[in-house]
Amino acid sequence: MFKRALITTAILAATASSAFATTTIGGATLIDTATVNSGTVSPTAYLSYVSGGNGATGWADGSTYGITGISAASAMATADHNWLQYDPAIVVYSATALSSVLAIPAIDHGWTSGNTGEFWESFEFRIFGSDSSGALLEEGHITNVWAKGVDDSSALKNADDWTTQWSFTGAYNYFAVVSGDRLVGGFYSPGEGEIDAIAAIPEPETYAMLLAGLGLLGFVAQRRKLQETV
């Protein structure tokens, strides 16, 4: 009876685990359910560097890389294919609390068409909602992936393929980027990896507020025009 109960428990556990959907992109299978977008994404603002990283900075084009020696803040300032390497964790800051962020990778080698070579390169980090100390408060999960990243025109364009949106249940002003991944069969980055930038993306409520604001401005302008013609 006890053995039968154990077998039943094991079957139920296996069934439950298989019920969680995953997303396969190239050679990588995420433990998350994400929407895969074929084009590029445009960040609205870049989060500012606070602390962390091991001091190594460089550039990447997907198949090769070089060392630049620029500052950590400069490497993280924008999506320019300049990366900062971790560990230690890289902490970034947003003046507005965010419940999702855009992570722009810096694929420094192994890129192939469709990015199926060293497939973990695009996903070799994890992002946590944090505080200014870098405390790991909540691990995000990947909800969107953009196959062509932010840049699809420059000579370095392959380096940011598979840019990801990380979403959280809470809203944070600080985020920590650490080594690791959210892949089935990981850990693919046990101690180091590169990140180009962390950015903000419009939240659904931001779109709603923007549209409402534009509508209000249109109403005011139309009313003023009517008053002027009377």
Backbone as a ProteinNet text record, in pm:
[ID]
protein_1_A
[PRIMARY]
MFKRALITTAILAATASSAFATTTIGGATLIDTATVNSGTVSPTAYLSYVSGGNGATGWADGSTYGITGISAASAMATADHNWLQYDPAIVVYSATALSSVLAIPAIDHGWTSGNTGEFWESFEFRIFGSDSSGALLEEGHITNVWAKGVDDSSALKNADDWTTQWSFTGAYNYFAVVSGDRLVGGFYSPGEGEIDAIAAIPEPETYAMLLAGLGLLGFVAQRRKLQETV
[TERTIARY]
84	0	86.8	191.6	281.5	352.5	398.5	467.8	374	246.7	149.8	126	122.9	103	219	340.9	458.5	454.7	415.1	407.1	302.9	186.9	80.6	127.1	198.2	251.2	348.3	435.4	534.2	466.5	360.1	288.2	220.5	157.2	91.7	191.4	309.6	413.2	461.6	481.4	528.2	424.3	296.7	188.8	181.7	196.2	189.6	303.1	425.9	540.8	530.1	471.7	460	350.5	266	157.5	207.4	327.3	382.3	440.2	385.1	428.7	566.2	643.5	774.5	775.1	878.1	893.1	1029.9	1034.4	1160.8	1193.2	1314.5	1360.3	1497.2	1508.7	1635.2	1667	1784.7	1822.1	1790.1	1732.7	1707.6	1561.6	1539	1402.8	1390.8	1308.4	1287.7	1195.5	1212.7	1118.4	995.2	994	883.7	798.9	675.4	591.9	605.2	664.4	692.7	638.4	604	564.5	690.1	708.8	825.6	787.1	852.6	827.2	939.5	905.9	1006.3	1092.9	1046.2	1119.7	1200.3	1205.4	1283	1189	1248.5	1173.8	1246.2	1170.7	1229.8	1213.6	1323.1	1315.7	1265.7	1199.9	1154.8	1256.7	1333.5	1436.2	1529.7	1653	1751.3	1772	1781.7	1806.3	1952.2	1980.1	2115.9	2193	2320.6	2410	2431.1	2423.4	2446.2	2575.8	2589.3	2707.1	2717.6	2830.9	2848.2	2922.1	2926.4	3007.5	3150	3225.6	3364.6	3464	3411.5	3498.9	3535.2	3509.7	3542.9	3434.2	3473.2	3379.9	3433.9	3344.5	3388.5	3275.6	3302.9	3203	3182.7	3071.3	3043.4	2959.9	2977.5	2894.5	2820.7	2829	2762.4	2858.2	2960	3054.7	3193.5	3220.9	3349.3	3332.5	3439.7	3430.4	3567.5	3569.7	3694.9	3677.5	3785.6	3783	3795.5	3713.9	3715.1	3777.1	3754.4	3807.3	3727.6	3606.8	3523.4	3464.7	3402.7	3347.9	3224.1	3193.5	3074.5	2948.9	2941.5	2824.5	2807.4	2918.2	2911.6	2867.8	2917	2882.1	2734.1	2673.7	2533.2	2438.4	2490.4	2409.5	2302.4	2329.4	2235.9	2262.3	2175.7	2192.8	2291.8	2420.1	2525.4	2622.4	2585.1	2666.8	2795.6	2801.5	2908.4	2855.8	2929	2879.4	2959.9	2894.3	2958.3	2944.3	3048.6	3048.1	3023.8	2951.6	2929.6	2990.3	2998.2	2962.9	3067.1	3044.2	2925.2	2804.5	2688.7	2563.6	2573.8	2511.1	2503.2	2369.7	2373.3	2251.6	2224	2099.3	2058.3	1936.8	1910.8	1808.9	1714.4	1586.1	1485.2	1416.5	1403.6	1335.8	1188.8	1131.8	993.2	992	911.9	902.1	843.6	906.8	867.2	832.4	734.1	699.8	751	819.3	885.6	999.6	1103.2	1217.5	1260.3	1331.3	1384.3	1532.7	1573.8	1713.6	1776.4	1878.2	1943.8	2075.1	2087	2206.1	2324.8	2439.7	2560.1	2623.2	2573.7	2624	2765.4	2862.8	3001.9	3067.4	3004.4	3055.4	2951	2966	2878	2754.7	2740.9	2619.7	2617.6	2499.1	2474.1	2339.9	2307.2	2177.8	2067	1976.7	1873.7	1922.3	2049.9	2110	2096.6	2130.9	2119.9	2255.5	2362.1	2494.7	2506.4	2570.9	2572.5	2443.5	2336.4	2202.8	2176.3	2253.9	2232.2	2288.7	2373.8	2438.9	2340.7	2225.1	2125.9	2056.5	2062	1982.4	2069	2198.8	2289.1	2289.1	2172.8	2161.2	2021.7	2006.7	1876.7	1862.2	1739.3	1713.9	1618.6	1654.2	1573.6	1529.4	1406.4	1368.8	1454.5	1504.1	1608.2	1588.9	1684.6	1695.7	1835.6	1868.9	1996.2	2117.8	2098.7	2210.2	2236.6	2143.2	2157.5	2091.6	2013.7	1943.2	1847.9	1843.9	1762	1623	1530	1398.3	1296.4	1295.9	1201.1	1261.8	1269	1320.7	1212.5	1249.4	1155.6	1141.2	1041.2	1025.5	1010.6	1052.9	1056.2	916.9	863.4	728.7	728	831.4	840.9	986.1	1003.8	1136.7	1129.2	1226.4	1234.3	1353.7	1326.6	1430.3	1542.8	1512.6	1615.3	1660.3	1623.2	1671.2	1626.1	1717.5	1690.5	1744.8	1856.7	1926.9	1923.8	1879.1	1881.9	1945.6	2036.2	2095.3	2247	2303.7	2447.2	2530.2	2660.3	2751.3	2755.7	2713.2	2716.8	2579.7	2484.8	2344.3	2312.5	2393.9	2362	2379	2452.7	2486.1	2367	2259.3	2145.6	2023.6	2043.5	1932.8	1875	1745.6	1672	1673.9	1647.4	1625	1498.4	1500.7	1392.6	1324.3	1195.8	1120.5	1107	1147.5	1137	1027	932.8	817.8	817.4	757.9	757.4	617.1	588.8	458.6	454.4	570	579.8	644.6	650.6	717.8	840	951.3	1078.9	1148.4	1227.2	1313.7	1453.1	1491	1622.9	1606.6	1700.9	1703.1	1846.8	1862.2	1994.7	2006.9	2114.5	2143.9	2252.4	2221.9	2317.3	2337.3	2441.7	2467.8	2363.4	2348.5	2249.6	2165	2048	1957.8	1821.2	1723.4	1591.7	1562.9	1659.5	1649.7	1632.1	1558.1	1549.4	1687.7	1737.2	1869.5	1983.1	1954.1	2061.2	2128.6	2226.1	2287	2394.5	2371.7	2468.2	2569	2543.3	2639	2665.1	2749.2	2768.2	2845.9	2914.6	2995	3019.5	2985.7	3011.6	2919.6	2901.3	2822	2823	2763	2767.1	2625.7	2607.4	2480.1	2508	2428.7	2446.7	2376.6	2249.3	2173.1	2043.8	1987.4	1853.6	1769.4	1651.1	1569.6	1426.6	1355	1212.6	1134.3	1018.9	928.7	791.6	709.2	578.4	492.7	437.9	343.9	205.2	114.9	-20.1	-89.1	-73.3	-138.2	-75.2	54.2	120.2	59.1	35.7	-30.2	-167	-243.2	-377.8	-373.6	-279.1	-266.9	-225	-133.9	-88.6	-203.9	-283.3	-396.5	-500.8	-524.1	-620.3	-571.8	-442.1	-385	-394.9	-366.5	-376.6	-521	-613.6	-755.4	-799.7	-751.5	-786.1	-731	-606.9	-547.2	-626	-669.3	-749.2	-882.3	-944.4	-1072.4	-1056.3	-952.2	-926.7	-900.7	-819.7	-787.3	-912.5	-997.6	-1120.1	-1215.2	-1226.6	-1315.1	-1265.2	-1131.9	-1075.1	-1101.6	-1090.7	-1113.6	-1258.4	-1352.4	-1493.5	-1521.1	-1456.8	-1476.6	-1425.1	-1314.5	-1255.1	-1341.4	-1421.4	-1503.7	-1637.5	-1672.7	-1802.1	-1793.1
-121.1	0	125.1	123.5	238.6	260.7	147.9	158.4	212.8	166.5	214.5	365	409.4	552.2	633.6	578.8	649	658.9	549	548.3	649.4	649.4	743.8	887.3	914	1048.9	1089.6	996	1024.9	1056.2	979.9	1002.2	1137.8	1171.1	1300	1414.6	1397.3	1501.2	1520.5	1409.4	1417.5	1485.4	1453	1513.2	1662.8	1700	1842	1920.1	1862.2	1933.7	1948.6	1847.6	1856.2	1953.6	1992.7	2085.2	2228.2	2255.6	2389.7	2405.9	2500.3	2519.5	2583.9	2548.9	2609.3	2670.5	2747.3	2807.7	2772.3	2715.4	2679.5	2780.9	2835	2935.7	2892.1	2859.3	2806.1	2678.3	2672.1	2554.9	2567.2	2679.6	2705.1	2679.6	2610.8	2591.5	2662.7	2767.4	2843.8	2768.2	2788.4	2732.7	2822.2	2929.9	3025.4	3010	3056.6	3068.9	3211.1	3227.6	3361.1	3375.3	3497.9	3528.5	3562.4	3497.3	3521.7	3617.8	3732.4	3834.7	3832.3	3835.6	3816.3	3938.8	4057.4	4178.4	4235.4	4368.6	4439	4505.1	4556.8	4628.7	4760.6	4863.6	4995.1	5028.3	5035.4	5073.2	5216.7	5246.3	5382.9	5462.3	5395	5462.2	5355.5	5394.2	5299.4	5319.6	5207.8	5215.2	5249.4	5319	5367	5269.8	5259.6	5170.6	5222.3	5131.3	5166	5105	4973.4	4904.5	4765.4	4700.1	4560.1	4538.7	4413.2	4372.3	4346.9	4278.6	4248.7	4346.7	4452.1	4554.7	4534.5	4414.1	4386.6	4441.6	4519.7	4572.9	4545.1	4537.3	4510.7	4529.7	4499.4	4506.4	4365.7	4345.8	4214.6	4231	4138	4139.8	4007.7	3920.1	3790.9	3676.3	3697.5	3590.7	3616.5	3741.1	3772.4	3891	3925	4033.4	4096.2	4209.3	4273.9	4348.1	4378.7	4450	4600.3	4680.3	4824.3	4902.7	4860.4	4933.3	5057.9	5073.7	5187.4	5163.2	5264.8	5250.8	5162	5106.8	5023.2	5102.3	5226.2	5310.6	5335.3	5357.1	5379.8	5254.3	5140.7	5014.4	4983.6	5024.3	4994.8	5106.8	5215.7	5336.4	5323	5243.1	5234.1	5106.1	5076.8	4957.7	4987.3	4972.2	5006.2	4891	4770.9	4649.9	4653.4	4746.2	4745.1	4677	4580.4	4501.1	4521.7	4488.5	4479.1	4335.4	4283.1	4142.3	4128.4	4024.2	3988.1	3851.5	3792.8	3838.7	3937.3	4013	4018.2	4074	4066.1	4112.7	4258.3	4291.2	4428.8	4487.1	4598.1	4662.8	4787.9	4800.1	4916.9	4981.5	5106.7	5185.7	5253.3	5257.6	5331.4	5427.2	5553	5650.5	5615.7	5547.2	5501.4	5352.9	5309.5	5166.8	5092.1	4981.4	4904.8	4761.7	4705.3	4564.5	4477.1	4537.8	4461.1	4544.4	4476.1	4544.3	4468.3	4539.5	4482.6	4453.7	4330.6	4291.1	4272	4352.4	4348.1	4272.4	4154.9	4072.2	4122.7	4064.5	4094.6	3961.2	3901.5	3770.8	3790.7	3735.1	3764.2	3656	3538.8	3437	3326.8	3247.1	3132.4	3160.3	3283.1	3315.5	3239.7	3187.2	3128.9	3180.8	3160.4	3202.2	3137.7	3218.9	3165.7	3154.9	3190.4	3188.7	3053.7	2948.3	2812.7	2752.2	2832.7	2781.2	2758.3	2850.8	2844.7	2912.1	2835.4	2891.4	2961.6	2929.9	2992.4	3133.6	3172	3303.3	3417.8	3409.9	3517.3	3519.7	3407.5	3391.7	3360.9	3394.8	3351.2	3446	3489.8	3574.3	3557.6	3600.1	3608.6	3749	3797.1	3931.9	3925.2	3995.7	4000.5	4143.5	4160.6	4285.1	4298	4417.3	4432.1	4560.7	4587.2	4717.5	4770.8	4884.2	4947.5	4864.2	4770.6	4687	4570.4	4545.1	4430.6	4304.8	4316.8	4200.7	4143	4008.4	3942.1	3917.9	4007.8	4005.9	3920.8	3929.7	3850.3	3820.9	3693.3	3657.4	3680.2	3747.3	3770.5	3647.5	3649.1	3542.7	3606.3	3534.1	3586.6	3575.7	3688.7	3689.8	3723.8	3789.9	3824.1	3811.6	3771.1	3763.5	3826.4	3913.3	3975	3916.1	3843.7	3768.7	3856	3978.8	4066.6	4174.4	4162.9	4253.4	4397.3	4489.6	4632.4	4684.8	4628	4674.8	4565.9	4602.2	4506	4566.4	4664	4729.3	4746.3	4759.9	4787.3	4660.8	4679.5	4566.1	4475.7	4527	4449.9	4393.1	4397.2	4373.6	4236.8	4134.9	4000.8	3987.9	4080.1	4065.7	4081	4145.8	4164.2	4080.9	3980.4	3891.7	3825.7	3800.4	3739.5	3829.6	3957.7	4049.8	4006.5	4012	3954.2	4055.9	4035.4	4111	4024	4079.3	4010.5	4076.9	3996.1	4048.9	4001.2	4084.4	4061.3	4081.8	4021.6	4043.3	4177.8	4226.7	4356.2	4458.4	4582.9	4690.5	4734.8	4753.7	4782	4900.4	4969.4	5075.8	5023.1	4912.9	4852.7	4711.4	4673.6	4538.9	4488.3	4359.3	4297.5	4192.3	4201.2	4104.6	4010.8	3881.1	3782.6	3671.2	3592.6	3482.4	3373.2	3292.2	3185	3189.3	3129.9	3130.1	3079.4	3087.9	3027.6	2926.3	2836.6	2735.8	2597	2513.7	2372.7	2311.7	2247	2185.8	2277.6	2407.8	2499.1	2440.1	2492.8	2622.2	2642.1	2735	2754.1	2864.3	2948.6	3054.7	3053.1	2962.4	2946.7	3059.6	3144.9	3246	3373.9	3377.6	3500.5	3507.7	3628.6	3653.5	3801.8	3841.3	3981.5	4035.7	4162.3	4229.2	4365.1	4401	4528.3	4641.6	4621.9	4726.8	4669.5	4738.8	4710.2	4834.6	4815.2	4928.1	4913.8	5024.9	5025.4	5007	4945	4933.2	4980	5030.1	5081	4973.2	5002.6	4913.3	4937.9	4838.6	4859.3	4982.5	5005.8	5122.2	5252.2	5245.6	5364.3	5399.6	5297.4	5320.9	5384.4	5329.8	5380.5	5526.3	5558.9	5697.1	5790.4	5740.1	5821.2	5851.5	5748.3	5766.6	5859.9	5842.5	5929.5	6073.9	6094.1	6228.3	6292	6212.8	6265.2	6300.2	6214.9	6242.4	6370.2	6391.3	6512.7	6636.8	6625.5	6738.6	6771.4	6668	6689	6755.9	6712.3	6770.4	6918.3	6950	7088.9	7175.7	7122.2	7198	7223.2	7120.5	7135.4	7235.8	7229.5	7322.3	7466.6	7483.8	7617.9	7672.1	7584.4	7625.6	7670	7595.9	7630.8	7764.6	7788.5	7914.9	8033	8008.6	8117.5	8153.4	8056.6	8083.4	8146.3	8142.3	8199.5	8351.7
0	0	0	82.2	91.2	-41.1	-104.8	-233.4	-340.4	-338.3	-435.5	-419.5	-295.1	-268.3	-322.4	-305.8	-356.6	-508.6	-575.5	-721.1	-769.2	-701	-736.4	-720.5	-611	-586.7	-695.3	-737	-841	-973.7	-1007.1	-1132.6	-1131.1	-1018.5	-1006.4	-1017.2	-955.3	-961.2	-1103.9	-1176.2	-1314.6	-1402.7	-1378.9	-1455.9	-1430.9	-1303.3	-1267.5	-1330.1	-1327.7	-1382.4	-1532.8	-1601	-1745.8	-1788.4	-1692.7	-1723.9	-1739.9	-1689.1	-1702.1	-1842.4	-1918.3	-2056.3	-2060.1	-2160.5	-2182.4	-2322.6	-2351.6	-2483.5	-2538.4	-2657.4	-2721.1	-2830.2	-2823.1	-2918.2	-2967.6	-3094.8	-3142.6	-3064.7	-3007	-2929.1	-2782.4	-2740	-2597.9	-2563.9	-2452.6	-2402.6	-2269.5	-2267.5	-2146.1	-2052	-1922.7	-1827.2	-1816.2	-1891.2	-1892.2	-2018	-2008.6	-2127.3	-2177.9	-2293.5	-2345.9	-2487.6	-2523.9	-2660.5	-2739.8	-2853.9	-2937.3	-3049.7	-3054.4	-3155.4	-3258.2	-3385	-3489.7	-3516.1	-3476.4	-3508.9	-3394.6	-3389.3	-3287.5	-3186.8	-3080.1	-2977.9	-2950	-2916.4	-2887.8	-2739.9	-2664.9	-2523.1	-2508.3	-2395.9	-2371.2	-2290.1	-2205.6	-2123.6	-2070.4	-2042.1	-1990.8	-1841.8	-1769.8	-1626.6	-1603	-1494.7	-1468.6	-1380.6	-1408.7	-1333.9	-1191.8	-1094.4	-953.8	-902.9	-920.9	-866.8	-927.7	-898.3	-935.3	-1065.5	-1106.4	-1220	-1174.3	-1257.4	-1219.5	-1281.5	-1345.1	-1400.9	-1546.6	-1600.2	-1739.8	-1831.4	-1931.8	-2031.1	-2169.9	-2267.5	-2404.3	-2502.4	-2629.8	-2734.3	-2790.2	-2858.8	-2917.2	-3043.4	-3138.7	-3259.2	-3279.3	-3181.2	-3189.6	-3212.4	-3294.2	-3323.4	-3266.4	-3228.9	-3167.6	-3073.5	-3002.5	-2905.2	-2885.3	-2818	-2781.8	-2651.4	-2584.4	-2457.7	-2483	-2414.7	-2437.5	-2323	-2199.4	-2085	-2049.4	-2105.1	-2067.3	-1928.4	-1870.1	-1735.1	-1736.2	-1619.6	-1606	-1639.7	-1593.7	-1620.1	-1769.5	-1840.2	-1984.5	-2058.3	-2014.8	-2079.7	-2066.5	-1953.2	-1926	-1967.3	-2021	-2040.3	-2147.2	-2251	-2362.3	-2440.7	-2538.3	-2621.7	-2732.1	-2702.1	-2798	-2823	-2778	-2794.3	-2711.5	-2617.3	-2517.1	-2392	-2340.4	-2229.3	-2102.1	-1993.2	-1862.1	-1815.6	-1757.4	-1716.5	-1566.2	-1527.9	-1388.4	-1367.8	-1253.4	-1120.7	-1068.7	-961.5	-876.1	-950.4	-881.7	-940.2	-982.4	-1095.2	-1143.9	-1098.3	-1028.7	-979.6	-1062.8	-1110.3	-1189	-1123.3	-1159.9	-1090.7	-1188.7	-1151.4	-1224.7	-1128.6	-1167.7	-1081.4	-1064.5	-1163	-1156.6	-1125.8	-1030	-998.3	-1118.2	-1154.1	-1272.5	-1234.8	-1304.6	-1284.2	-1398.4	-1494.7	-1599.7	-1657.1	-1703.5	-1764.7	-1889.2	-1975.3	-2098.3	-2076.8	-2099.6	-2083.3	-2221	-2250.3	-2381.7	-2365.8	-2425.9	-2406.3	-2487.1	-2461	-2537.9	-2575.4	-2682.4	-2726.1	-2777.8	-2705.6	-2741	-2825.6	-2838.1	-2930	-2944.6	-3046.7	-3065.7	-3148.1	-3203.2	-3278.7	-3410.6	-3443.7	-3575.7	-3623.3	-3749.9	-3801.1	-3718.9	-3666	-3577.1	-3433.8	-3413.6	-3279.9	-3212	-3283.6	-3229.1	-3195.4	-3200.7	-3167.7	-3018.6	-2950.3	-2803.8	-2757.3	-2762.4	-2750.5	-2617.9	-2515.7	-2385.4	-2377.1	-2473.6	-2468.4	-2449.2	-2514.6	-2503.9	-2369.1	-2298	-2176.2	-2054.2	-2059.9	-1953.4	-1833.5	-1793.3	-1674	-1616	-1492.4	-1426.7	-1370.9	-1361.3	-1311.4	-1193	-1087.9	-966.4	-937.9	-889.9	-826	-702.1	-674.3	-573.9	-494.8	-406.4	-341.6	-370.4	-313	-347.7	-307.6	-213.9	-169.4	-263.1	-356.6	-445.1	-392.5	-285.1	-230.1	-334.7	-345.4	-447.2	-388.6	-418.6	-354.7	-430.6	-563.1	-643	-778.6	-814.8	-947.2	-1052	-1160.3	-1268.5	-1356.1	-1442.7	-1541.1	-1679.2	-1782	-1917.5	-1979.7	-2025.1	-2083.3	-2232.2	-2281.5	-2424.3	-2469.2	-2593.6	-2654.7	-2793.3	-2823.5	-2956.3	-3030.1	-3138.4	-3208.9	-3260.7	-3302.2	-3359.5	-3262.5	-3138.1	-3035.4	-3054.7	-3029.5	-3043.7	-3176.3	-3219.1	-3339.8	-3446.5	-3566.6	-3677	-3801.4	-3780.9	-3897.6	-3889	-3770.9	-3761.5	-3782.1	-3794.7	-3813.8	-3690.7	-3575.3	-3450.8	-3413.7	-3507.8	-3476.2	-3415.7	-3445	-3394.5	-3243.3	-3183	-3041.7	-2948.2	-2993.6	-2902.5	-2942.1	-3029.4	-3064.9	-2939.8	-2944.2	-2833.4	-2708.8	-2732	-2619.4	-2546	-2412.8	-2333.3	-2242.7	-2221.9	-2121.4	-1996.9	-1882.8	-1754.4	-1673.3	-1626.2	-1553.2	-1408.6	-1322.3	-1177.9	-1123.1	-1007.7	-945.5	-873.9	-828.6	-764.2	-855.2	-809.2	-883.6	-804.9	-873.4	-807.3	-872.3	-791.4	-843.6	-875.9	-812.3	-833.6	-888.5	-973.9	-1030.1	-1027	-999.2	-993.1	-1102.9	-1180.2	-1286.1	-1234.6	-1232.7	-1179.7	-1282.2	-1263.5	-1355.3	-1336.5	-1438.3	-1435.9	-1561.3	-1558.1	-1671.8	-1625.9	-1714.4	-1689.7	-1801.5	-1822.4	-1927	-1868.3	-1939.9	-1903.9	-1921	-1818.8	-1826.6	-1789.5	-1748.6	-1704	-1581.4	-1536.1	-1525.4	-1633.7	-1724.9	-1832.3	-1805.1	-1707.1	-1674.8	-1524.9	-1477.7	-1333.1	-1267.2	-1345.4	-1277.7	-1353.3	-1481.9	-1557.7	-1678.3	-1723.8	-1843.5	-1870.9	-1980.9	-2020.7	-2041.2	-2010.1	-2033.9	-2096.8	-2197.1	-2267.3	-2192.9	-2160	-2092.1	-2038.3	-1939.6	-1888.5	-1915.8	-1971.6	-2013.2	-1964.2	-1967.6	-1936.6	-2066	-2055	-2168.7	-2123.4	-2215.8	-2174.6	-2109.4	-1992.3	-1925.8	-1987.6	-1982.2	-2037.3	-1980.6	-1847.9	-1788.9	-1839	-1876.5	-1932	-2066.9	-2149	-2276.8	-2255.7	-2158.9	-2133	-2089.5	-2000.5	-1953.6	-2067.6	-2153.8	-2266.9	-2362	-2393.9	-2483.1	-2422	-2291.5	-2223.3	-2226.8	-2204.1	-2206.3	-2343.7	-2447.3	-2584	-2618	-2571.6	-2594.8	-2527.1	-2403.9	-2329.7	-2399.3	-2447.4	-2518.2	-2645.4	-2715.6	-2836	-2805.2	-2695.1	-2654.5	-2619.8	-2544.1	-2504.6	-2627.5	-2720.7	-2841.8	-2925.6	-2937.8	-3017.1	-2952.4	-2819.4	-2748.2	-2763.1	-2754.1	-2768.3	-2908.2	-3007.6	-3145	-3166.3	-3104	-3114.5	-3048.2	-2933.5	-2861.3	-2942.6	-3015.4	-3094.1	-3214	-3264.4	-3382.2	-3346.5	-3216.5	-3172.7	-3165
[MASK]
++++++++++++++++++++++++++++++++++++++++++++++++++++++++++++++++++++++++++++++++++++++++++++++++++++++++++++++++++++++++++++++++++++++++++++++++++++++++++++++++++++++++++++++++++++++++++++++++++++++++++++++++++++++++++++++++++++++

